[in-house]
Coordinates of C-alpha atoms in Angstrom, one line a residue:
Chain A
M142 CA -6.4 -16.9 11.0
N143 CA -4.4 -14.5 8.8
I144 CA -4.2 -14.2 5.0
A145 CA -0.4 -13.9 5.4
L146 CA -0.4 -17.6 6.3
F147 CA -1.2 -18.5 2.7
L148 CA 1.9 -16.7 1.5
E149 CA 4.0 -18.5 4.2
M150 CA 2.7 -21.8 3.0
A151 CA 3.4 -21.0 -0.7
A152 CA 6.9 -19.9 0.2
E153 CA 7.4 -23.1 2.1
A154 CA 6.1 -25.3 -0.7
R155 CA 7.1 -23.5 -3.9
G156 CA 9.6 -20.8 -2.8
G157 CA 11.5 -20.6 -6.0
R158 CA 8.5 -20.4 -8.3
V159 CA 7.5 -17.0 -9.9
A160 CA 4.6 -15.7 -7.9
F161 CA 3.9 -12.4 -9.8
K162 CA 5.1 -10.9 -13.0
D163 CA 4.3 -7.4 -14.1
A164 CA 3.7 -7.7 -17.9
L165 CA 4.3 -3.9 -18.3
T166 CA 7.8 -3.8 -16.8
G167 CA 8.7 -7.4 -17.1
E168 CA 9.7 -7.6 -13.4
S169 CA 8.8 -10.6 -11.4
I170 CA 9.0 -11.9 -7.8
S171 CA 9.1 -15.4 -6.4
F172 CA 6.9 -16.8 -3.6
A173 CA 10.0 -16.7 -1.3
G174 CA 10.8 -13.2 -2.5
L175 CA 7.3 -12.0 -1.9
Y176 CA 7.2 -13.6 1.6
K177 CA 10.5 -11.8 2.5
A178 CA 9.3 -8.5 1.1
A179 CA 5.9 -8.7 2.9
Q180 CA 7.7 -9.6 6.1
A181 CA 10.1 -6.6 5.8
K182 CA 7.3 -4.2 4.9
S183 CA 5.1 -5.4 7.7
Q184 CA 7.7 -4.1 10.2
V185 CA 7.8 -0.8 8.3
L186 CA 4.0 -0.6 8.5
H187 CA 4.1 -1.5 12.2
E188 CA 6.6 1.2 13.0
S189 CA 4.8 3.8 11.0
G190 CA 1.9 3.9 13.5
A191 CA -0.5 4.0 10.6
S192 CA -4.0 2.6 11.2
H193 CA -4.5 1.6 7.5
C194 CA -2.4 0.9 4.5
A195 CA -3.9 2.7 1.4
L196 CA -2.9 1.8 -2.1
I197 CA -3.7 4.0 -5.0
D198 CA -2.1 2.5 -8.1
T199 CA -2.6 0.2 -11.1
S200 CA -1.5 -3.4 -10.9
N201 CA 2.2 -3.9 -10.2
L202 CA 4.4 -6.0 -7.9
T203 CA 3.9 -3.7 -4.8
I204 CA 0.2 -4.7 -4.8
P205 CA 0.7 -8.2 -3.3
V206 CA 3.5 -7.0 -1.1
A207 CA 1.2 -4.3 0.5
L208 CA -1.7 -6.7 0.8
F209 CA 0.2 -9.4 2.7
A210 CA 2.4 -6.9 4.7
S211 CA -0.8 -5.2 5.9
G212 CA -2.3 -8.6 7.0
W213 CA 1.0 -9.4 8.7
A214 CA 1.1 -6.0 10.5
G215 CA -2.5 -6.3 11.5
I216 CA -3.8 -3.2 9.8
P217 CA -6.4 -3.1 7.0
Y218 CA -5.3 -2.9 3.4
V219 CA -7.3 -0.3 1.5
P220 CA -7.0 -0.3 -2.3
I221 CA -8.5 2.9 -3.7
N222 CA -9.7 3.5 -7.2
Y223 CA -6.9 5.4 -9.0
R224 CA -9.4 6.8 -11.5
L225 CA -11.1 9.0 -8.9
T226 CA -10.5 12.7 -8.8
S227 CA -8.0 14.0 -6.2
E228 CA -10.8 15.5 -4.2
E229 CA -12.6 12.1 -4.1
I230 CA -9.4 10.4 -3.1
D231 CA -8.7 12.9 -0.4
A232 CA -12.2 12.4 1.0
L233 CA -11.6 8.6 1.2
I234 CA -8.1 9.0 2.7
D235 CA -9.6 11.2 5.4
R236 CA -11.7 8.2 6.5
V237 CA -8.7 5.9 7.0
K238 CA -6.0 8.2 8.5
P239 CA -3.5 8.1 10.0
A240 CA -2.5 6.1 6.8
F241 CA 0.5 4.7 5.1
V242 CA -0.1 5.4 1.4
V243 CA 1.6 3.7 -1.5
T244 CA 0.9 5.3 -4.9
D245 CA 2.5 6.0 -8.3
A246 CA 5.4 8.4 -8.7
E247 CA 3.4 11.2 -10.3
R248 CA 0.7 11.3 -7.6
R249 CA 3.3 11.2 -4.8
E250 CA 5.1 14.1 -6.4
A251 CA 1.8 16.1 -6.4
W252 CA 0.9 15.1 -2.9
T253 CA 0.8 17.9 -0.3
D254 CA 2.6 16.8 2.9
R255 CA 0.3 16.1 5.8
S256 CA 1.3 15.0 9.3
D257 CA -1.3 12.2 9.4
L258 CA -0.1 10.5 6.2
I259 CA 3.1 8.7 5.2
V260 CA 3.2 8.7 1.4
H261 CA 5.4 6.5 -0.7
D262 CA 5.7 5.7 -4.4
R263 CA 6.4 2.2 -5.7
Q264 CA 10.1 2.8 -5.7
S265 CA 10.5 4.4 -2.3
F266 CA 8.2 1.8 -0.8
R267 CA 10.6 -0.9 -2.1
E268 CA 13.6 0.9 -0.6
V269 CA 12.2 1.9 2.8
H270 CA 13.6 -0.1 5.7
A271 CA 12.3 -0.7 9.1
K272 CA 14.3 0.8 12.0
S273 CA 14.3 -2.3 14.0
E274 CA 15.3 -5.8 12.9
D275 CA 12.5 -7.3 14.8
V276 CA 10.0 -9.4 12.9
A277 CA 6.4 -8.5 13.6
H278 CA 4.3 -11.6 14.7
W279 CA 1.0 -11.6 13.0
S280 CA -2.2 -12.0 14.8
M281 CA -4.3 -15.1 14.3
D282 CA -7.5 -13.4 15.5
P283 CA -10.1 -14.3 12.9
E284 CA -11.9 -11.0 13.6
G285 CA -9.0 -8.8 12.5
V286 CA -9.9 -6.6 9.5
A287 CA -7.8 -7.6 6.5
V288 CA -9.3 -5.4 3.8
V289 CA -11.4 -2.3 3.5
L290 CA -12.9 -1.6 0.1
F291 CA -14.9 1.5 -0.7
T292 CA -18.0 0.8 -2.7
S293 CA -18.7 3.1 -5.6
G294 CA -21.0 5.3 -3.5
T295 CA -24.3 4.9 -5.5
T296 CA -26.5 6.2 -2.7
G297 CA -24.5 9.1 -1.3
A298 CA -21.0 8.8 0.2
P299 CA -19.1 5.6 -0.7
K300 CA -19.5 2.9 2.0
A301 CA -16.4 1.3 3.4
A302 CA -17.0 -2.5 3.2
I303 CA -15.0 -4.5 5.8
M304 CA -13.5 -7.9 5.1
R305 CA -12.2 -9.7 8.2
H306 CA -9.4 -12.3 7.9
R307 CA -12.0 -15.1 8.5
H308 CA -14.0 -14.1 5.5
L309 CA -11.1 -14.0 3.1
V310 CA -9.6 -17.2 4.6
S311 CA -12.9 -19.0 4.3
Y312 CA -13.1 -17.9 0.6
T313 CA -9.6 -18.9 -0.2
L314 CA -10.0 -22.3 1.4
M315 CA -12.5 -23.3 -1.3
M316 CA -9.4 -23.8 -3.4
E317 CA -6.9 -26.7 -3.1
F318 CA -3.5 -25.7 -1.8
D319 CA -0.6 -26.0 -4.3
S320 CA -2.9 -27.3 -7.0
A321 CA -1.4 -25.4 -9.9
E322 CA 1.1 -27.0 -12.2
E323 CA 4.5 -25.3 -12.7
D324 CA 3.6 -23.9 -16.1
E325 CA 0.2 -22.4 -15.1
A326 CA -0.3 -18.6 -15.2
A327 CA -3.3 -16.5 -14.4
L328 CA -3.7 -13.2 -16.3
V329 CA -5.1 -10.6 -13.9
T330 CA -6.5 -7.5 -15.6
V331 CA -9.1 -6.5 -13.0
P332 CA -7.9 -3.4 -11.0
P333 CA -6.5 -3.8 -7.5
Y334 CA -9.4 -2.0 -5.9
H335 CA -11.9 -4.6 -7.2
I336 CA -12.8 -7.5 -5.0
A337 CA -12.0 -9.9 -7.9
G338 CA -8.5 -8.4 -8.0
I339 CA -8.0 -9.2 -4.3
A340 CA -9.5 -12.7 -4.6
A341 CA -7.2 -13.4 -7.6
I342 CA -4.1 -12.6 -5.5
L343 CA -5.3 -14.8 -2.6
T344 CA -6.4 -17.8 -4.5
S345 CA -3.4 -17.7 -6.9
V346 CA -1.0 -17.6 -4.0
Y347 CA -2.8 -20.4 -2.2
Q348 CA -2.7 -22.6 -5.3
C349 CA 0.9 -21.5 -6.0
R350 CA -0.1 -20.2 -9.4
R351 CA 1.9 -17.6 -11.2
V352 CA 0.0 -14.3 -11.7
V353 CA 0.7 -12.2 -14.8
Q354 CA -0.4 -8.6 -14.0
L355 CA -1.7 -6.4 -16.8
A356 CA -2.1 -2.8 -15.5
T357 CA -4.3 -1.6 -18.4
F358 CA -6.7 -3.5 -20.6
E359 CA -6.6 -3.2 -24.4
P360 CA -7.8 -6.3 -26.3
D361 CA -4.9 -6.7 -28.7
N362 CA -2.3 -6.3 -26.0
W363 CA -4.3 -8.7 -23.8
L364 CA -4.2 -11.3 -26.5
K365 CA -0.5 -10.7 -27.1
V366 CA 0.4 -11.0 -23.3
A367 CA -1.8 -14.1 -23.0
R368 CA 0.2 -15.7 -25.8
E369 CA 3.7 -14.6 -24.8
E370 CA 3.2 -15.5 -21.1
G371 CA 1.6 -18.8 -21.8
V372 CA -1.4 -17.8 -19.8
T373 CA -3.6 -20.7 -18.7
S374 CA -6.5 -18.9 -16.9
T375 CA -8.0 -15.5 -16.6
F376 CA -10.9 -13.5 -15.2
V377 CA -12.6 -10.8 -17.3
V378 CA -15.6 -8.5 -16.9
P379 CA -18.1 -8.8 -19.7
T380 CA -16.9 -5.5 -21.3
M381 CA -13.4 -6.9 -21.7
L382 CA -14.7 -10.2 -23.3
S383 CA -16.9 -8.2 -25.6
R384 CA -13.9 -6.1 -26.8
I385 CA -11.7 -9.2 -27.1
V386 CA -14.3 -10.8 -29.3
D387 CA -14.6 -7.6 -31.4
S388 CA -10.9 -7.4 -31.9
L389 CA -10.9 -11.1 -33.2
E390 CA -13.5 -10.1 -35.9
G391 CA -13.0 -12.1 -39.0
Q392 CA -10.9 -14.8 -37.3
R393 CA -12.0 -18.3 -36.8
S394 CA -10.1 -18.9 -33.6
A395 CA -8.2 -16.8 -31.0
D396 CA -5.3 -19.3 -31.3
L397 CA -4.6 -19.4 -27.6
P398 CA -4.3 -23.2 -27.1
N399 CA -2.8 -22.8 -23.6
L400 CA -5.7 -20.8 -22.3
Q401 CA -7.6 -23.5 -20.3
A402 CA -10.1 -21.3 -18.5
I403 CA -11.8 -18.0 -18.8
S404 CA -14.1 -16.9 -15.9
Y405 CA -16.2 -13.9 -16.1
G406 CA -18.4 -11.8 -13.9
G407 CA -19.0 -8.3 -12.5
G408 CA -21.9 -7.5 -14.8
K409 CA -24.4 -8.9 -17.3
M410 CA -22.8 -10.9 -20.1
P411 CA -24.6 -10.4 -23.5
L412 CA -25.7 -13.8 -24.9
N413 CA -24.1 -13.3 -28.3
V414 CA -20.8 -12.3 -26.8
I415 CA -20.4 -15.5 -24.7
R416 CA -21.6 -17.6 -27.7
R417 CA -19.1 -16.0 -30.0
A418 CA -16.3 -16.3 -27.3
M419 CA -17.0 -20.0 -27.0
E420 CA -16.5 -20.4 -30.7
L421 CA -13.3 -18.3 -30.8
F422 CA -11.9 -20.2 -27.8
P423 CA -12.8 -23.8 -28.6
D424 CA -10.4 -25.3 -26.1
T425 CA -11.1 -23.0 -23.3
E426 CA -13.5 -23.7 -20.4
F427 CA -15.9 -20.9 -19.5
T428 CA -17.1 -20.2 -16.0
N429 CA -19.5 -17.4 -14.9
A430 CA -18.8 -16.2 -11.4
Y431 CA -21.3 -14.0 -9.5
G432 CA -20.2 -12.3 -6.3
L433 CA -20.1 -9.0 -4.4
T434 CA -17.5 -7.1 -2.5
E435 CA -19.5 -7.8 0.7
T436 CA -19.4 -11.6 0.0
S437 CA -15.6 -11.8 -0.5
S438 CA -16.1 -12.3 -4.2
T439 CA -17.7 -15.4 -5.8
I440 CA -20.8 -16.9 -4.3
T441 CA -22.3 -18.8 -7.4
L442 CA -20.7 -20.4 -10.4
L443 CA -21.9 -21.6 -13.8
G444 CA -19.3 -24.1 -14.7
P445 CA -17.8 -25.2 -18.1
E446 CA -20.1 -28.3 -18.4
E447 CA -23.2 -26.2 -18.0
H448 CA -21.9 -23.8 -20.7
R449 CA -21.3 -26.6 -23.1
T450 CA -24.6 -28.2 -22.4
A451 CA -26.5 -25.0 -22.8
L452 CA -24.8 -24.1 -26.0
A453 CA -25.5 -27.5 -27.6
S454 CA -29.0 -27.9 -26.3
I455 CA -32.2 -27.4 -28.3
D456 CA -34.3 -27.4 -25.1
P457 CA -35.2 -23.8 -24.2
T458 CA -34.8 -24.3 -20.4
T459 CA -31.3 -25.8 -20.9
Q460 CA -30.4 -23.1 -23.4
K461 CA -31.4 -20.4 -21.0
R462 CA -28.9 -21.7 -18.5
L463 CA -26.2 -19.7 -20.4
M464 CA -27.8 -16.6 -18.9
S465 CA -27.7 -18.0 -15.4
V466 CA -25.0 -17.3 -12.8
G467 CA -25.1 -20.9 -11.7
L468 CA -25.2 -22.7 -8.4
P469 CA -23.9 -21.6 -5.0
V470 CA -20.3 -22.5 -4.2
P471 CA -19.6 -24.9 -1.3
G472 CA -20.5 -23.3 2.0
V473 CA -22.8 -20.7 0.5
E474 CA -26.6 -20.7 0.5
I475 CA -28.9 -18.5 -1.6
A476 CA -32.5 -17.4 -0.8
I477 CA -34.9 -15.3 -2.7
R478 CA -37.2 -13.1 -0.6
D479 CA -39.9 -10.6 -1.2
D480 CA -39.9 -7.0 0.1
K481 CA -41.4 -8.2 3.4
G482 CA -38.5 -10.7 3.9
R483 CA -40.6 -13.8 3.2
D484 CA -39.0 -16.7 1.3
L485 CA -40.2 -17.0 -2.3
P486 CA -40.6 -20.3 -4.2
T487 CA -38.5 -21.2 -7.3
N488 CA -39.1 -19.2 -10.5
V489 CA -40.5 -16.2 -8.5
H490 CA -38.5 -12.9 -8.7
G491 CA -37.3 -11.2 -5.6
E492 CA -34.3 -10.0 -3.7
I493 CA -31.2 -12.3 -3.5
F494 CA -30.1 -13.1 0.1
V495 CA -26.9 -15.0 0.8
R496 CA -25.4 -16.8 3.8
G497 CA -22.0 -18.3 4.4
E498 CA -18.7 -18.0 6.2
Q499 CA -17.2 -15.8 3.5
V500 CA -20.1 -13.3 3.7
S501 CA -19.0 -10.2 5.6
G502 CA -21.9 -7.8 4.9
E503 CA -20.4 -5.2 7.1
Y504 CA -19.5 -1.5 6.7
E505 CA -17.3 0.8 8.7
G506 CA -19.5 3.2 10.7
I507 CA -22.7 1.5 9.7
G508 CA -22.3 -2.0 11.1
S509 CA -23.4 -5.4 9.9
R510 CA -26.2 -5.8 7.4
V511 CA -26.3 -9.6 8.2
D512 CA -29.4 -10.6 10.1
E513 CA -29.4 -12.8 13.2
D514 CA -29.7 -16.0 11.1
G515 CA -26.7 -15.0 9.0
W516 CA -28.5 -13.8 5.9
F517 CA -27.2 -10.8 3.9
P518 CA -29.5 -8.8 1.5
T519 CA -27.5 -8.3 -1.7
R520 CA -29.8 -5.6 -3.1
D521 CA -29.6 -7.6 -6.3
A522 CA -32.8 -8.9 -7.8
G523 CA -33.2 -12.4 -9.3
Y524 CA -34.8 -15.8 -9.1
V525 CA -33.8 -19.5 -8.8
D526 CA -35.1 -22.1 -11.2
D527 CA -36.3 -25.6 -10.4
D528 CA -32.8 -27.0 -10.4
G529 CA -31.4 -24.3 -8.2
F530 CA -29.7 -22.2 -10.9
L531 CA -29.7 -18.5 -10.0
F532 CA -30.7 -15.8 -12.5
L533 CA -30.0 -12.1 -12.0
D534 CA -32.5 -9.4 -13.0
G535 CA -30.2 -6.5 -12.1
R536 CA -29.7 -4.4 -9.1
A537 CA -32.6 -4.1 -6.6
D538 CA -31.9 -0.5 -6.6
D539 CA -31.4 1.3 -9.8
V540 CA -27.6 1.4 -10.1
I541 CA -26.3 1.3 -13.6
V542 CA -23.5 -1.3 -14.0
R543 CA -21.5 -0.1 -17.0
G544 CA -18.6 -2.3 -17.8
G545 CA -18.3 -3.5 -14.2
E546 CA -18.4 0.0 -12.9
N547 CA -21.4 1.0 -10.8
L548 CA -22.9 4.3 -11.7
S549 CA -25.4 6.2 -9.7
P550 CA -28.3 7.6 -11.8
G551 CA -28.9 10.3 -9.1
E552 CA -25.5 11.9 -9.5
I553 CA -25.9 12.2 -13.2
E554 CA -29.4 13.5 -12.9
D555 CA -28.1 16.2 -10.5
V556 CA -25.6 17.4 -13.0
L557 CA -28.1 17.4 -15.8
R558 CA -30.6 19.4 -13.7
E559 CA -27.9 22.0 -13.2
H560 CA -27.9 22.9 -16.9
E561 CA -29.8 26.1 -17.5
C562 CA -32.0 24.6 -20.2
V563 CA -32.9 21.4 -18.2
H564 CA -36.0 21.4 -16.0
D565 CA -35.8 17.7 -14.9
A566 CA -33.9 14.6 -15.8
A567 CA -34.2 10.8 -15.3
V568 CA -31.2 8.6 -15.9
V569 CA -31.4 4.8 -16.4
G570 CA -29.3 2.0 -17.7
M571 CA -30.1 0.7 -21.1
P572 CA -28.9 -2.6 -22.6
S573 CA -25.5 -2.2 -24.3
Q574 CA -23.6 -4.7 -26.4
E575 CA -20.3 -3.2 -25.3
W576 CA -20.8 -2.3 -21.7
G577 CA -23.6 -4.6 -20.5
E578 CA -25.5 -1.5 -19.5
A579 CA -25.0 2.1 -20.8
V580 CA -26.2 5.4 -19.5
A581 CA -29.4 6.9 -21.0
A582 CA -31.3 10.0 -20.0
A583 CA -34.8 11.4 -20.4
V584 CA -34.9 15.1 -19.9
E585 CA -37.6 17.8 -19.6
V586 CA -36.2 21.0 -21.1
S587 CA -37.3 24.6 -20.4
R588 CA -35.5 25.9 -23.5
E589 CA -34.2 24.2 -26.6
V590 CA -30.9 22.5 -26.3
S591 CA -29.0 19.8 -28.3
V592 CA -28.1 16.3 -27.2
E593 CA -24.5 17.1 -27.9
A594 CA -24.6 20.2 -25.7
L595 CA -26.0 18.1 -22.8
Q596 CA -23.4 15.4 -23.3
M597 CA -20.7 18.0 -23.3
W598 CA -22.1 19.5 -20.1
V599 CA -22.0 16.1 -18.3
R600 CA -18.5 15.5 -19.6
E601 CA -17.3 18.8 -18.2
H602 CA -18.6 17.9 -14.7
M603 CA -18.1 14.1 -14.4
R604 CA -15.9 11.3 -15.5
S605 CA -16.6 10.3 -19.1
S606 CA -18.3 7.0 -18.1
R607 CA -21.2 9.0 -16.8
V608 CA -22.0 10.7 -20.1
P609 CA -25.4 9.5 -21.4
E610 CA -25.0 7.7 -24.7
K611 CA -28.7 8.4 -25.6
I612 CA -30.8 11.4 -24.5
Q613 CA -34.5 11.7 -25.2
F614 CA -36.6 14.8 -24.8
W615 CA -39.8 14.2 -22.9
D616 CA -42.7 16.6 -22.3
E617 CA -43.2 15.3 -18.8
L618 CA -41.3 12.7 -16.8
P619 CA -43.4 10.0 -15.2
Y620 CA -43.8 10.2 -11.4
N621 CA -46.1 8.2 -9.2
E622 CA -48.6 9.7 -6.7
T623 CA -46.0 9.9 -3.9
G624 CA -43.6 11.8 -6.2
K625 CA -41.4 8.8 -6.9
L626 CA -39.8 8.7 -10.4
L627 CA -41.0 5.7 -12.3
R628 CA -37.7 4.6 -13.7
R629 CA -39.0 1.5 -15.3
V630 CA -41.2 3.6 -17.6
V631 CA -38.1 5.6 -18.7
K632 CA -36.1 2.4 -19.0
A633 CA -38.7 0.8 -21.2
A634 CA -38.6 3.8 -23.6
F635 CA -34.9 3.1 -24.3
V636 CA -35.4 -0.6 -24.8
D637 CA -38.3 -0.1 -27.2
S638 CA -36.6 2.6 -29.3
P639 CA -32.9 2.1 -29.2
Chain B
M235 CA -6.7 -31.3 27.3
A236 CA -7.5 -27.9 26.0
S237 CA -10.2 -26.2 24.0
L238 CA -9.4 -25.2 20.5
A239 CA -10.3 -21.8 19.0
T240 CA -10.9 -21.1 15.3
G241 CA -7.9 -19.5 13.7
Q242 CA -5.5 -20.8 16.4
R243 CA -2.1 -22.0 15.2
L244 CA -0.5 -24.9 16.9
K245 CA 2.9 -26.7 16.6
S246 CA 3.9 -30.3 17.1
A247 CA 6.2 -31.0 20.0
V248 CA 8.0 -33.8 18.2
C249 CA 8.2 -32.9 14.5
N250 CA 7.9 -29.9 12.2
T251 CA 4.1 -30.1 11.8
E252 CA 2.1 -26.9 12.3
I253 CA -1.6 -26.6 11.9
M254 CA -4.3 -23.9 11.9
V255 CA -7.7 -24.6 13.4
I256 CA -10.4 -24.1 10.8
S257 CA -13.3 -25.2 13.0
A258 CA -13.5 -27.0 16.4
P259 CA -16.3 -28.2 18.7
D260 CA -16.8 -26.6 22.0
G261 CA -15.2 -28.2 25.0
D262 CA -11.8 -29.8 25.7
L263 CA -10.0 -32.1 23.3
E264 CA -6.6 -33.7 23.3
L265 CA -5.0 -32.8 20.0
T266 CA -1.8 -34.7 19.5
C267 CA 0.8 -34.9 16.7
G268 CA 3.2 -37.9 16.7
G269 CA 1.3 -39.0 19.9
V270 CA 2.3 -35.9 21.9
P271 CA 0.0 -32.9 22.7
M272 CA 0.4 -29.9 20.4
G273 CA 1.0 -26.4 21.7
S274 CA 1.8 -22.9 20.7
D275 CA 5.5 -23.2 21.5
G276 CA 6.5 -26.2 19.4
S277 CA 9.4 -28.6 19.6
N278 CA 10.4 -30.4 22.6
E279 CA 14.0 -31.6 22.1
S280 CA 13.8 -34.8 24.1
G281 CA 10.5 -36.0 22.6
T282 CA 10.1 -38.4 19.6
V283 CA 7.3 -39.3 17.3
D284 CA 5.4 -42.3 18.6
P285 CA 5.6 -45.0 15.9
N286 CA 1.8 -45.5 16.2
Y287 CA 1.3 -41.9 15.1
A288 CA 4.0 -41.6 12.4
N289 CA 2.1 -41.4 9.1
G290 CA 3.2 -37.8 8.6
T291 CA 1.3 -34.6 7.7
T292 CA 1.1 -32.9 4.3
I293 CA 1.1 -29.1 3.8
G294 CA -2.2 -27.7 2.6
K295 CA -4.2 -30.8 3.4
R296 CA -7.2 -30.5 5.7
Y297 CA -7.7 -33.0 8.5
I298 CA -11.0 -33.9 10.0
N299 CA -12.3 -36.1 12.8
E300 CA -15.0 -38.8 12.5
D301 CA -17.8 -36.4 13.6
G302 CA -16.7 -33.8 11.1
D303 CA -16.8 -31.0 13.7
L304 CA -13.1 -30.6 13.9
E305 CA -11.1 -29.4 10.9
L306 CA -7.5 -28.4 10.8
L307 CA -5.3 -27.1 8.0
C308 CA -1.7 -28.3 7.9
V309 CA 0.5 -25.2 7.3
K310 CA 3.8 -27.0 7.8
P311 CA 4.5 -30.7 7.1
G312 CA 6.1 -33.1 9.5
D313 CA 6.6 -36.8 10.4
G314 CA 4.0 -37.2 13.1
S315 CA 0.3 -37.8 12.4
L316 CA -2.6 -35.8 13.9
A317 CA -5.0 -37.4 16.4
V318 CA -7.7 -36.3 18.7
N319 CA -8.3 -38.3 21.9
G320 CA -6.2 -41.0 20.4
T321 CA -8.0 -41.4 17.1
E322 CA -6.1 -40.4 14.0
L323 CA -7.6 -37.6 11.9
K324 CA -8.4 -38.2 8.2
I325 CA -7.6 -36.1 5.2
K326 CA -10.7 -34.3 4.0
E327 CA -11.4 -34.9 0.3
S328 CA -11.9 -31.6 -1.4
K329 CA -14.3 -30.8 -4.2
K330 CA -12.7 -29.6 -7.4
L331 CA -14.0 -26.2 -8.5
P332 CA -13.6 -24.6 -11.9
K333 CA -10.9 -21.9 -12.0
T334 CA -12.6 -18.7 -11.0
D335 CA -10.1 -15.9 -10.7

């Protein structure tokens, strides 16, 4: 098994068809062209002696080339968040060296030479040739590591989640080969380092569907590109859909008749956003997809039919389905368990466990979190209703999911506590129309300080997404008898007085 | 007769068919294409497709046995048909999923 096989098949069946188009530059590559490029670069990677191929860039045509070339060469492909600071990126690169790095021109320019790294920008990666004319034969070992993705590091250092070829192959085989029509196009706006970005490449290639890459998201441009490229399907995180809906304010329809399908996931979708979206896109089918990095993307789906039924229904149980993430995909099983690991009946809240061929549940240096019966604890909380529909409560731990980005409350608390006027701080997620969840903080101060000054303080020390939108001043933060912060009490305060 | 391993790629000896093993039962099986055993090397110049096994293979289709414990993915099409221990494999009907990514 090797993910490169899917590209070989697409090149065989639809070689001349456009595989990827970069909406920003207008450049495109065919399935046959992509196959040839991946083959040539696999030999380059092989000769480099690198143990990993790291990619630090926005979406562009080198992304699928690097993904398939890595699979072909038998080294893991490691897409890294280009929004991280240089220090954060250096720390991650240190964990995958000796590495072959592909990045943007600016970052390559600034890169200090190191003997354990070979660094290319998009252009030089395109131009580099292998010394030998040999063609590397890819391994069909299902256990080979195809992709390493760094988690956002909510509990200390980021974990390196491992996806073996068998996990990604199993996920992709859910789709039907060559099932896309000639005129179909998927608009991919999720970044390359997100599991949904990788899944989109694999399933689009397998279905021989053209991908339109959009490196940066801005709602008006998204609508413009979707229209100009005749986009037929897309995946968005809730924040994107919320902003698209906002930008269509005052209009009766989005006027995108070609757009057959919008799927969404990666965070909690506000009910009024999905309702409004379904009105604005009357001819579009909506699907809610729930998945994790560790499960090779989607494990449950709420399909178009359920969306329509829920929207039209007057029955509260059916209406509520719109808030469900749906039913397990073929080959995947879901269980809800309590904190002792015991299975819970329907409608009872607990931790979500998942089992299936696509579930990797494994981290470099940590090992597998999958138990002997194949079950992986997602650390997400939720319940299953009488008909098997899964509902999410949020993270089992207290991670804040803001616009698809996972934020660690602890990190933000640490920064707040460093401020000279702050004695203690508790950071929680609060419901947000725009972001799904937004950052809120309750602080105990030792001296008077303004909300603005504290926000400025966080902005100076962290990325702007970490800055609390709301800050309340408390006389005393709530702790239990063992000294554990009662986050739910803090959370409730922001729900009750927004 | 040979045992099949998940992920293994095999070629027909008498046509262009190539397959990848998605799942296979333990133990030895005789996997043939066009009536001739498949192998990792591929074409045998002198061989021809047995007319009894000449229904052809389709790229991207999944082939299963009666018991459902053997599943193959056709990665290159050819003129021969796939069979195990003399019984022709069937195309697995797939469930259509909504577009997800």
